């Protein structure tokens, strides 16, 4: 009976180990399947890594080119800012010059107004003087005519006096 019990225990142990072995084989197959899947995923990931590495290298090259373009653009911006500053200074100078020119123009406008006023006054005086000159010419003409008439009267009187003296000389 003891042997039968030992044999039962051995059979039980065998079954246990067979079951454990079968479980281990299933687990090995599962692990083998997982390993193949992991290798496939690893290969995919490696391919993805290579693609990403190439993309990264291309992006780094593009970044270098972009940084160079930025550097060039910043240089151009600096030049343009300098030119803009110079233009601003020129504009300020032009505004100052414009203000000075405007003040000079206003001053000249005032001078022109004053000169026009003086011109009108001079023209009025000139017209008045011309009227006076015309009046004086008429008066001179009248006086000359009067002088001539008076000279004629004097000559007539002188002639009469001469005649009277001659008569007196002849009579006495």
Coordinates of N, CA, C and O in Angstrom, one line a residue:
X1 N 0.8 -1.2 0.0 CA 0.0 0.0 0.0 C 0.9 1.2 0.0 O 0.4 2.3 -0.6
X2 N 2.0 1.1 0.6 CA 2.9 2.2 0.7 C 3.4 2.5 -0.7 O 3.6 3.7 -1.1
X3 N 3.6 1.5 -1.4 CA 4.1 1.7 -2.8 C 3.1 2.2 -3.7 O 3.4 3.0 -4.6
X4 N 1.9 1.8 -3.4 CA 0.8 2.3 -4.3 C 0.7 3.8 -4.0 O 0.4 4.6 -4.9
X5 N 0.8 4.1 -2.8 CA 0.7 5.5 -2.4 C 1.9 6.3 -3.0 O 1.7 7.4 -3.6
X6 N 3.1 5.7 -3.0 CA 4.2 6.4 -3.6 C 4.0 6.5 -5.1 O 4.4 7.5 -5.7
X7 N 3.5 5.4 -5.7 CA 3.2 5.4 -7.2 C 2.2 6.5 -7.5 O 2.3 7.2 -8.5
X8 N 1.2 6.6 -6.6 CA 0.2 7.6 -6.9 C 0.8 9.0 -6.8 O 0.5 9.9 -7.6
X9 N 1.7 9.1 -5.8 CA 2.4 10.4 -5.6 C 3.3 10.7 -6.8 O 3.4 11.8 -7.2
X10 N 3.9 9.7 -7.3 CA 4.8 9.9 -8.4 C 4.0 10.2 -9.7 O 4.3 11.1 -10.4
X11 N 2.8 9.5 -9.9 CA 2.0 9.8 -11.0 C 1.5 11.3 -10.9 O 1.4 12.0 -11.8
X12 N 1.1 11.6 -9.6 CA 0.6 12.9 -9.4 C 1.7 13.9 -9.7 O 1.4 15.0 -10.3
X13 N 2.9 13.6 -9.2 CA 4.0 14.5 -9.5 C 4.3 14.6 -10.9 O 4.6 15.7 -11.5
X14 N 4.2 13.5 -11.7 CA 4.4 13.5 -13.1 C 3.3 14.4 -13.8 O 3.7 15.2 -14.7
X15 N 2.1 14.2 -13.4 CA 1.1 15.0 -14.0 C 1.3 16.5 -13.7 O 1.1 17.4 -14.5
X16 N 1.7 16.7 -12.4 CA 2.0 18.1 -12.0 C 3.1 18.7 -12.9 O 2.9 19.8 -13.4
X17 N 4.1 17.9 -13.1 CA 5.3 18.4 -13.9 C 4.9 18.5 -15.4 O 5.3 19.4 -16.1
X18 N 4.0 17.6 -15.8 CA 3.6 17.6 -17.2 C 2.7 18.9 -17.4 O 2.9 19.6 -18.4
X19 N 1.8 19.1 -16.5 CA 1.0 20.3 -16.5 C 1.9 21.6 -16.5 O 1.7 22.5 -17.3
X20 N 2.9 21.5 -15.6 CA 3.7 22.7 -15.5 C 4.5 22.8 -16.7 O 4.7 24.0 -17.2
X21 N 5.0 21.8 -17.3 CA 5.7 21.8 -18.6 C 4.9 22.4 -19.7 O 5.3 23.2 -20.5
X22 N 3.6 21.9 -19.8 CA 2.7 22.4 -20.8 C 2.5 23.9 -20.6 O 2.5 24.6 -21.5
X23 N 2.3 24.2 -19.3 CA 2.1 25.7 -19.0 C 3.3 26.5 -19.5 O 3.2 27.6 -20.0
X24 N 4.5 25.9 -19.1 CA 5.8 26.5 -19.5 C 5.9 26.6 -21.0 O 6.4 27.7 -21.5
X25 N 5.5 25.6 -21.7 CA 5.6 25.6 -23.2 C 4.7 26.7 -23.8 O 5.0 27.4 -24.7
X26 N 3.4 26.7 -23.2 CA 2.5 27.8 -23.6 C 3.1 29.2 -23.3 O 3.0 30.1 -24.2
X27 N 3.7 29.3 -22.1 CA 4.3 30.5 -21.8 C 5.5 30.9 -22.7 O 5.6 32.0 -23.1
X28 N 6.3 29.8 -23.0 CA 7.4 30.0 -23.9 C 6.9 30.5 -25.3 O 7.4 31.4 -25.9
X29 N 5.8 29.8 -25.8 CA 5.3 30.2 -27.1 C 4.8 31.6 -27.0 O 5.0 32.4 -27.9
X30 N 4.1 32.0 -25.9 CA 3.6 33.3 -25.7 C 4.8 34.3 -25.7 O 4.7 35.4 -26.3
X31 N 5.8 34.0 -24.9 CA 7.0 34.8 -24.8 C 7.7 34.9 -26.2 O 8.2 36.0 -26.5
X32 N 7.7 33.8 -26.9 CA 8.4 33.8 -28.2 C 7.6 34.7 -29.2 O 8.1 35.5 -29.9
X33 N 6.2 34.6 -29.1 CA 5.4 35.4 -29.9 C 5.6 36.9 -29.5 O 5.7 37.8 -30.3
X34 N 5.6 37.2 -28.2 CA 5.9 38.5 -27.7 C 7.3 39.0 -28.1 O 7.4 40.2 -28.5
X35 N 8.2 38.1 -28.1 CA 9.6 38.5 -28.6 C 9.6 38.9 -30.0 O 10.2 39.9 -30.4
X36 N 8.9 38.0 -30.9 CA 8.8 38.4 -32.3 C 8.1 39.7 -32.5 O 8.5 40.6 -33.3
X37 N 7.0 39.9 -31.7 CA 6.3 41.2 -31.8 C 7.2 42.4 -31.4 O 7.2 43.4 -32.0
X38 N 7.9 42.1 -30.3 CA 8.8 43.2 -29.8 C 9.9 43.5 -30.8 O 10.3 44.6 -31.0
X39 N 10.4 42.4 -31.5 CA 11.5 42.6 -32.5 C 10.9 43.4 -33.7 O 11.5 44.3 -34.2
X40 N 9.6 43.0 -34.0 CA 9.0 43.7 -35.1 C 8.8 45.2 -34.8 O 9.1 46.1 -35.5
X41 N 8.2 45.4 -33.5 CA 8.0 46.8 -33.0 C 9.4 47.5 -33.0 O 9.5 48.7 -33.3
X42 N 10.4 46.8 -32.5 CA 11.8 47.4 -32.4 C 12.3 47.8 -33.8 O 12.8 48.9 -34.0
X43 N 12.0 46.9 -34.8 CA 12.5 47.2 -36.2 C 11.7 48.4 -36.7 O 12.3 49.3 -37.3
X44 N 10.4 48.4 -36.4 CA 9.5 49.6 -36.8 C 10.0 50.8 -36.1 O 10.2 51.9 -36.8
X45 N 10.3 50.7 -34.9 CA 10.8 51.9 -34.1 C 12.1 52.4 -34.6 O 12.4 53.5 -34.7
X46 N 13.0 51.4 -34.9 CA 14.3 51.7 -35.5 C 14.1 52.5 -36.8 O 14.8 53.5 -37.1
X47 N 13.2 52.0 -37.7 CA 13.0 52.6 -38.9 C 12.4 54.0 -38.7 O 12.8 55.0 -39.3
X48 N 11.5 54.1 -37.7 CA 10.9 55.4 -37.4 C 12.0 56.3 -36.8 O 12.1 57.5 -37.2
X49 N 12.9 55.8 -36.0 CA 14.0 56.6 -35.5 C 14.9 57.1 -36.6 O 15.3 58.2 -36.6
X50 N 15.2 56.2 -37.6 CA 16.0 56.6 -38.7 C 15.4 57.7 -39.5 O 16.0 58.7 -39.8
X51 N 14.0 57.5 -39.7 CA 13.3 58.6 -40.4 C 13.3 59.9 -39.6 O 13.5 61.0 -40.2
X52 N 13.1 59.8 -38.3 CA 13.1 61.0 -37.5 C 14.5 61.6 -37.4 O 14.6 62.8 -37.4
X53 N 15.5 60.8 -37.4 CA 16.9 61.3 -37.4 C 17.2 62.0 -38.7 O 17.8 63.1 -38.7
X54 N 16.7 61.4 -39.8 CA 16.9 62.1 -41.1 C 16.1 63.5 -41.1 O 16.6 64.5 -41.5
X55 N 14.8 63.4 -40.6 CA 14.0 64.6 -40.6 C 14.7 65.6 -39.7 O 14.7 66.8 -40.0
X56 N 15.2 65.2 -38.5 CA 15.9 66.1 -37.6 C 17.1 66.7 -38.3 O 17.3 67.9 -38.2
X57 N 17.9 65.9 -39.0 CA 19.1 66.4 -39.7 C 18.6 67.5 -40.7 O 19.2 68.6 -40.9
X58 N 17.5 67.1 -41.5 CA 17.1 68.1 -42.5 C 16.6 69.4 -41.8 O 16.8 70.5 -42.3
X59 N 15.8 69.2 -40.7 CA 15.4 70.4 -40.0 C 16.5 71.2 -39.4 O 16.4 72.4 -39.4
X60 N 17.5 70.5 -38.9 CA 18.7 71.3 -38.4 C 19.4 72.1 -39.5 O 19.8 73.2 -39.4
X61 N 19.5 71.4 -40.7 CA 20.0 72.1 -41.9 C 19.1 73.3 -42.3 O 19.6 74.4 -42.5
X62 N 17.8 73.1 -42.3 CA 16.9 74.1 -42.6 C 17.0 75.2 -41.5 O 16.9 76.4 -41.9
X63 N 17.1 74.8 -40.3 CA 17.3 75.8 -39.2 C 18.5 76.7 -39.4 O 18.5 77.9 -39.3
X64 N 19.6 76.0 -39.8 CA 20.9 76.8 -40.1 C 20.7 77.8 -41.2 O 21.1 78.9 -41.1
X65 N 20.0 77.3 -42.3 CA 19.7 78.2 -43.4 C 18.8 79.3 -43.0 O 19.0 80.5 -43.3
X66 N 17.8 79.0 -42.2 CA 16.8 80.0 -41.7 C 17.5 81.0 -40.8 O 17.3 82.2 -40.9
X67 N 18.5 80.5 -39.9 CA 19.2 81.4 -39.0 C 20.1 82.3 -39.9 O 20.2 83.5 -39.6
X68 N 20.7 81.8 -41.0 CA 21.5 82.6 -41.9 C 20.6 83.7 -42.5 O 21.0 84.8 -42.6
X69 N 19.4 83.2 -43.0 CA 18.5 84.2 -43.6 C 18.1 85.3 -42.6 O 18.0 86.5 -42.9
X70 N 17.8 84.8 -41.3 CA 17.5 85.8 -40.3 C 18.6 86.8 -40.0 O 18.4 88.0 -39.9
X71 N 19.8 86.2 -40.0 CA 21.0 87.1 -39.8 C 21.1 88.1 -40.9 O 21.3 89.3 -40.7
X72 N 20.9 87.6 -42.2 CA 21.0 88.5 -43.3 C 19.9 89.6 -43.2 O 20.1 90.8 -43.5
X73 N 18.7 89.1 -42.9 CA 17.5 90.0 -42.8 C 17.7 91.0 -41.7 O 17.4 92.2 -41.8
X74 N 18.3 90.6 -40.5 CA 18.6 91.5 -39.4 C 19.6 92.6 -39.9 O 19.5 93.7 -39.6
X75 N 20.6 92.1 -40.7 CA 21.6 93.1 -41.3 C 20.9 94.1 -42.1 O 21.1 95.3 -42.0
X76 N 20.0 93.6 -43.0 CA 19.2 94.5 -43.9 C 18.3 95.4 -43.1 O 18.2 96.6 -43.4
X77 N 17.7 94.9 -42.0 CA 16.8 95.7 -41.1 C 17.7 96.8 -40.5 O 17.2 97.9 -40.4
X78 N 18.9 96.4 -40.1 CA 19.7 97.4 -39.4 C 20.1 98.5 -40.4 O 20.0 99.7 -40.1
X79 N 20.4 98.1 -41.7 CA 20.7 99.2 -42.7 C 19.5 100.0 -43.0 O 19.6 101.3 -43.0
X80 N 18.3 99.4 -43.1 CA 17.1 100.1 -43.3 C 16.7 101.0 -42.1 O 16.3 102.2 -42.3
X81 N 17.0 100.6 -40.9 CA 16.7 101.4 -39.7 C 17.7 102.6 -39.8 O 17.2 103.7 -39.5
X82 N 18.9 102.4 -40.2 CA 19.9 103.5 -40.3 C 19.4 104.5 -41.3 O 19.4 105.7 -41.1
X83 N 19.0 104.0 -42.5 CA 18.4 104.8 -43.6 C 17.2 105.6 -43.1 O 17.0 106.8 -43.3
X84 N 16.3 104.9 -42.4 CA 15.1 105.5 -41.8 C 15.4 106.6 -40.9 O 14.8 107.7 -40.9
X85 N 16.4 106.3 -40.0 CA 16.9 107.4 -39.1 C 17.4 108.6 -39.8 O 17.1 109.7 -39.5
X86 N 18.2 108.3 -40.9 CA 18.7 109.4 -41.7 C 17.6 110.2 -42.4 O 17.6 111.4 -42.4
X87 N 16.6 109.4 -42.9 CA 15.5 110.1 -43.5 C 14.7 110.9 -42.5 O 14.3 112.0 -42.8
X88 N 14.6 110.4 -41.3 CA 13.9 111.1 -40.2 C 14.6 112.4 -39.9 O 14.0 113.5 -39.7
X89 N 16.0 112.3 -39.8 CA 16.8 113.6 -39.6 C 16.6 114.5 -40.7 O 16.4 115.7 -40.5
X90 N 16.6 114.0 -42.0 CA 16.4 114.9 -43.1 C 15.1 115.5 -43.1 O 14.9 116.7 -43.4
X91 N 14.0 114.8 -42.7 CA 12.7 115.3 -42.6 C 12.6 116.4 -41.6 O 12.0 117.4 -41.8
X92 N 13.3 116.2 -40.4 CA 13.3 117.2 -39.4 C 14.0 118.5 -40.0 O 13.4 119.6 -39.8
X93 N 15.1 118.3 -40.7 CA 15.8 119.5 -41.3 C 14.9 120.2 -42.3 O 14.8 121.4 -42.3
X94 N 14.2 119.4 -43.1 CA 13.3 119.9 -44.1 C 12.1 120.7 -43.4 O 11.7 121.7 -43.9
X95 N 11.6 120.1 -42.3 CA 10.5 120.8 -41.6 C 11.0 122.1 -41.0 O 10.3 123.1 -41.1
X96 N 12.3 122.1 -40.5 CA 12.8 123.4 -40.0 C 13.0 124.4 -41.1 O 12.6 125.5 -41.0
X97 N 13.6 123.9 -42.2 CA 13.7 124.7 -43.4 C 12.4 125.3 -43.9 O 12.3 126.4 -44.3
X98 N 11.4 124.4 -43.9 CA 10.1 124.8 -44.3 C 9.5 125.9 -43.4 O 8.9 126.9 -43.9
X99 N 9.7 125.7 -42.1 CA 9.2 126.7 -41.2 C 9.9 128.0 -41.4 O 9.3 129.1 -41.4
X100 N 11.3 128.0 -41.6 CA 12.0 129.2 -41.9 C 11.5 129.8 -43.2 O 11.3 131.1 -43.2
X101 N 11.3 129.0 -44.2 CA 10.8 129.5 -45.5 C 9.4 130.1 -45.3 O 9.1 131.2 -45.9
X102 N 8.6 129.5 -44.5 CA 7.2 130.0 -44.3 C 7.3 131.4 -43.6 O 6.6 132.3 -44.0
X103 N 8.2 131.5 -42.6 CA 8.3 132.8 -41.9 C 8.9 133.8 -42.9 O 8.4 135.0 -42.8
X104 N 9.9 133.4 -43.7 CA 10.4 134.4 -44.7 C 9.3 134.8 -45.6 O 9.2 136.0 -46.0
X105 N 8.5 133.8 -46.1 CA 7.4 134.1 -47.0 C 6.4 135.1 -46.4 O 6.0 136.1 -47.0
X106 N 6.1 134.8 -45.1 CA 5.2 135.7 -44.4 C 5.8 137.1 -44.3 O 5.1 138.1 -44.5
X107 N 7.1 137.2 -44.0 CA 7.7 138.5 -43.9 C 7.7 139.2 -45.2 O 7.4 140.4 -45.3
X108 N 8.0 138.4 -46.3 CA 8.0 139.0 -47.7 C 6.6 139.5 -48.0 O 6.4 140.5 -48.7
X109 N 5.6 138.7 -47.6 CA 4.2 139.0 -47.9 C 3.9 140.4 -47.2 O 3.3 141.3 -47.8
X110 N 4.3 140.5 -46.0 CA 4.1 141.8 -45.3 C 4.8 142.9 -46.0 O 4.3 144.0 -46.1
X111 N 6.1 142.6 -46.4 CA 6.8 143.7 -47.1 C 6.1 144.1 -48.4 O 6.1 145.2 -48.7
X112 N 5.6 143.0 -49.1 CA 4.9 143.3 -50.4 C 3.7 144.2 -50.1 O 3.4 145.1 -50.8
X113 N 2.9 143.8 -49.0 CA 1.8 144.6 -48.6 C 2.2 146.1 -48.4 O 1.5 147.0 -48.8
X114 N 3.3 146.2 -47.6 CA 3.7 147.6 -47.2 C 4.2 148.3 -48.5 O 3.8 149.5 -48.7
X115 N 4.9 147.6 -49.4 CA 5.3 148.2 -50.6 C 4.1 148.6 -51.5 O 4.1 149.7 -52.1
X116 N 3.1 147.7 -51.6 CA 1.9 148.0 -52.3 C 1.2 149.3 -51.8 O 0.7 150.1 -52.5
X117 N 1.1 149.3 -50.4 CA 0.5 150.5 -49.8 C 1.3 151.8 -50.2 O 0.7 152.8 -50.6
X118 N 2.6 151.7 -50.1 CA 3.5 152.8 -50.4 C 3.4 153.2 -51.9 O 3.3 154.4 -52.3
X119 N 3.3 152.1 -52.7 CA 3.1 152.4 -54.2 C 1.8 153.1 -54.4 O 1.8 154.1 -55.2
X120 N 0.7 152.7 -53.8 CA -0.6 153.3 -54.0 C -0.5 154.8 -53.5 O -1.1 155.7 -54.2
X121 N 0.1 155.0 -52.4 CA 0.3 156.3 -51.9 C 1.1 157.2 -52.9 O 0.8 158.3 -53.1
X122 N 2.2 156.6 -53.4 CA 3.1 157.3 -54.3 C 2.3 157.6 -55.6 O 2.4 158.7 -56.2
X123 N 1.5 156.6 -56.1 CA 0.7 156.8 -57.3 C -0.3 158.0 -57.0 O -0.5 158.8 -57.9
X124 N -0.9 158.0 -55.8 CA -1.9 159.0 -55.5 C -1.2 160.4 -55.5 O -1.7 161.4 -56.0
X125 N 0.0 160.4 -54.8 CA 0.8 161.7 -54.8 C 1.2 162.1 -56.2 O 1.2 163.2 -56.6
X126 N 1.6 161.1 -57.0 CA 2.0 161.3 -58.4 C 0.8 161.9 -59.2 O 1.0 162.9 -59.9
X127 N -0.4 161.3 -59.0 CA -1.6 161.9 -59.7 C -1.9 163.3 -59.3 O -2.1 164.2 -60.1
X128 N -1.8 163.5 -57.9 CA -2.0 164.8 -57.4 C -1.0 165.8 -57.9 O -1.3 166.9 -58.3
X129 N 0.3 165.3 -58.0 CA 1.4 166.2 -58.5 C 1.2 166.5 -60.0 O 1.4 167.6 -60.4
X130 N 0.7 165.5 -60.7 CA 0.5 165.7 -62.1 C -0.7 166.7 -62.3 O -0.6 167.6 -63.2
X131 N -1.7 166.6 -61.5 CA -2.8 167.5 -61.6 C -2.3 168.9 -61.2 O -2.6 169.9 -61.9
X132 N -1.5 169.0 -60.2 CA -0.9 170.3 -59.8 C 0.0 170.9 -61.0 O 0.0 172.1 -61.3
X133 N 0.8 170.0 -61.6 CA 1.6 170.4 -62.7 C 0.8 170.9 -63.8 O 1.1 171.9 -64.4
X134 N -0.3 170.2 -64.1 CA -1.2 170.6 -65.2 C -1.8 172.0 -64.9 O -1.8 172.9 -65.7
X135 N -2.2 172.1 -63.6 CA -2.8 173.4 -63.2 C -1.7 174.5 -63.3 O -1.9 175.6 -63.8
X136 N -0.4 174.1 -62.8 CA 0.7 175.1 -62.9 C 1.0 175.5 -64.4 O 1.2 176.6 -64.7
X137 N 1.0 174.5 -65.2 CA 1.2 174.8 -66.7 C 0.1 175.7 -67.2 O 0.5 176.7 -67.9
X138 N -1.1 175.4 -66.8 CA -2.2 176.4 -67.3 C -1.9 177.7 -66.7 O -2.1 178.7 -67.4
X139 N -1.6 177.8 -65.4 CA -1.3 179.1 -64.8 C -0.1 179.8 -65.4 O -0.2 181.0 -65.7
X140 N 0.9 179.0 -65.8 CA 2.1 179.5 -66.5 C 1.7 180.1 -67.8 O 2.1 181.2 -68.2
X141 N 0.9 179.3 -68.5 CA 0.4 179.7 -69.9 C -0.4 181.0 -69.7 O -0.2 182.0 -70.5
X142 N -1.2 181.1 -68.7 CA -2.0 182.3 -68.5 C -1.1 183.5 -68.1 O -1.3 184.6 -68.7
X143 N -0.1 183.2 -67.3 CA 0.8 184.3 -66.9 C 1.7 184.7 -68.1 O 1.9 185.9 -68.2
X144 N 2.1 183.8 -68.9 CA 2.9 184.1 -70.1 C 2.0 185.0 -71.0 O 2.5 186.0 -71.6
X145 N 0.7 184.6 -71.2 CA -0.2 185.3 -72.0 C -0.3 186.7 -71.4 O -0.3 187.8 -72.1
X146 N -0.5 186.8 -70.1 CA -0.7 188.1 -69.4 C 0.6 189.0 -69.6 O 0.5 190.2 -69.8
X147 N 1.8 188.3 -69.5 CA 3.0 189.0 -69.6 C 3.1 189.6 -71.0 O 3.5 190.7 -71.2
X148 N 2.7 188.7 -72.0 CA 2.8 189.2 -73.4 C 1.8 190.4 -73.6 O 2.2 191.4 -74.2
X149 N 0.6 190.3 -73.0 CA -0.3 191.4 -73.1 C 0.2 192.6 -72.4 O 0.2 193.8 -73.0
X150 N 0.9 192.4 -71.2 CA 1.4 193.6 -70.5 C 2.6 194.2 -71.3 O 2.7 195.4 -71.3
X151 N 3.4 193.3 -71.9 CA 4.5 193.8 -72.7 C 4.0 194.6 -73.9 O 4.5 195.6 -74.2
X152 N 2.9 194.0 -74.5 CA 2.3 194.8 -75.6 C 1.8 196.1 -75.1 O 2.0 197.2 -75.8
X153 N 1.2 196.2 -73.9 CA 0.7 197.4 -73.3 C 1.8 198.3 -73.1 O 1.8 199.5 -73.4
X154 N 3.0 197.7 -72.5 CA 4.1 198.6 -72.2 C 4.7 199.1 -73.5 O 5.1 200.3 -73.5
X155 N 4.8 198.3 -74.5 CA 5.3 198.7 -75.8 C 4.4 199.8 -76.3 O 4.9 200.8 -76.9
X156 N 3.1 199.7 -76.2 CA 2.2 200.7 -76.7 C 2.4 202.0 -75.9 O 2.5 203.1 -76.5
X157 N 2.5 201.8 -74.6 CA 2.6 203.0 -73.7 C 4.0 203.6 -74.0 O 4.2 204.8 -74.1
X158 N 5.0 202.8 -74.2 CA 6.4 203.3 -74.5 C 6.4 204.0 -75.9 O 7.0 205.0 -76.0
X159 N 5.6 203.4 -76.8 CA 5.5 204.1 -78.1 C 4.8 205.4 -78.0 O 5.2 206.4 -78.6
X160 N 3.8 205.4 -77.1 CA 3.1 206.7 -76.9 C 4.0 207.7 -76.2 O 4.0 208.9 -76.6
X161 N 4.8 207.2 -75.3 CA 5.7 208.1 -74.6 C 6.7 208.6 -75.5 O 7.1 209.8 -75.5
X162 N 7.2 207.8 -76.4 CA 8.2 208.2 -77.4 C 7.6 209.2 -78.3 O 8.2 210.3 -78.6
X163 N 6.4 209.0 -78.7 CA 5.7 209.9 -79.6 C 5.5 211.3 -78.8 O 5.7 212.4 -79.3
X164 N 5.1 211.2 -77.5 CA 4.9 212.4 -76.7 C 6.2 213.1 -76.5 O 6.3 214.3 -76.7
X165 N 7.3 212.4 -76.2 CA 8.6 213.1 -76.1 C 9.1 213.7 -77.4 O 9.6 214.8 -77.4
X166 N 8.9 213.0 -78.5 CA 9.2 213.5 -79.8 C 8.4 214.7 -80.1 O 8.9 215.7 -80.6
X167 N 7.2 214.7 -79.8 CA 6.3 215.9 -80.0 C 6.8 217.0 -79.1 O 6.8 218.2 -79.5
X168 N 7.1 216.7 -77.9 CA 7.6 217.7 -77.0 C 8.9 218.3 -77.4 O 9.2 219.5 -77.3
X169 N 9.8 217.5 -77.9 CA 11.0 218.0 -78.4 C 10.8 218.8 -79.7 O 11.5 219.8 -79.9
X170 N 9.9 218.4 -80.4 CA 9.7 219.1 -81.6 C 9.0 220.5 -81.3 O 9.2 221.5 -82.0
X171 N 8.2 220.5 -80.4 CA 7.5 221.7 -80.0 C 8.4 222.7 -79.3 O 8.3 223.9 -79.5
X172 N 9.3 222.3 -78.6 CA 10.0 223.2 -77.7 C 11.4 223.2 -78.2 O 12.3 223.4 -78.3

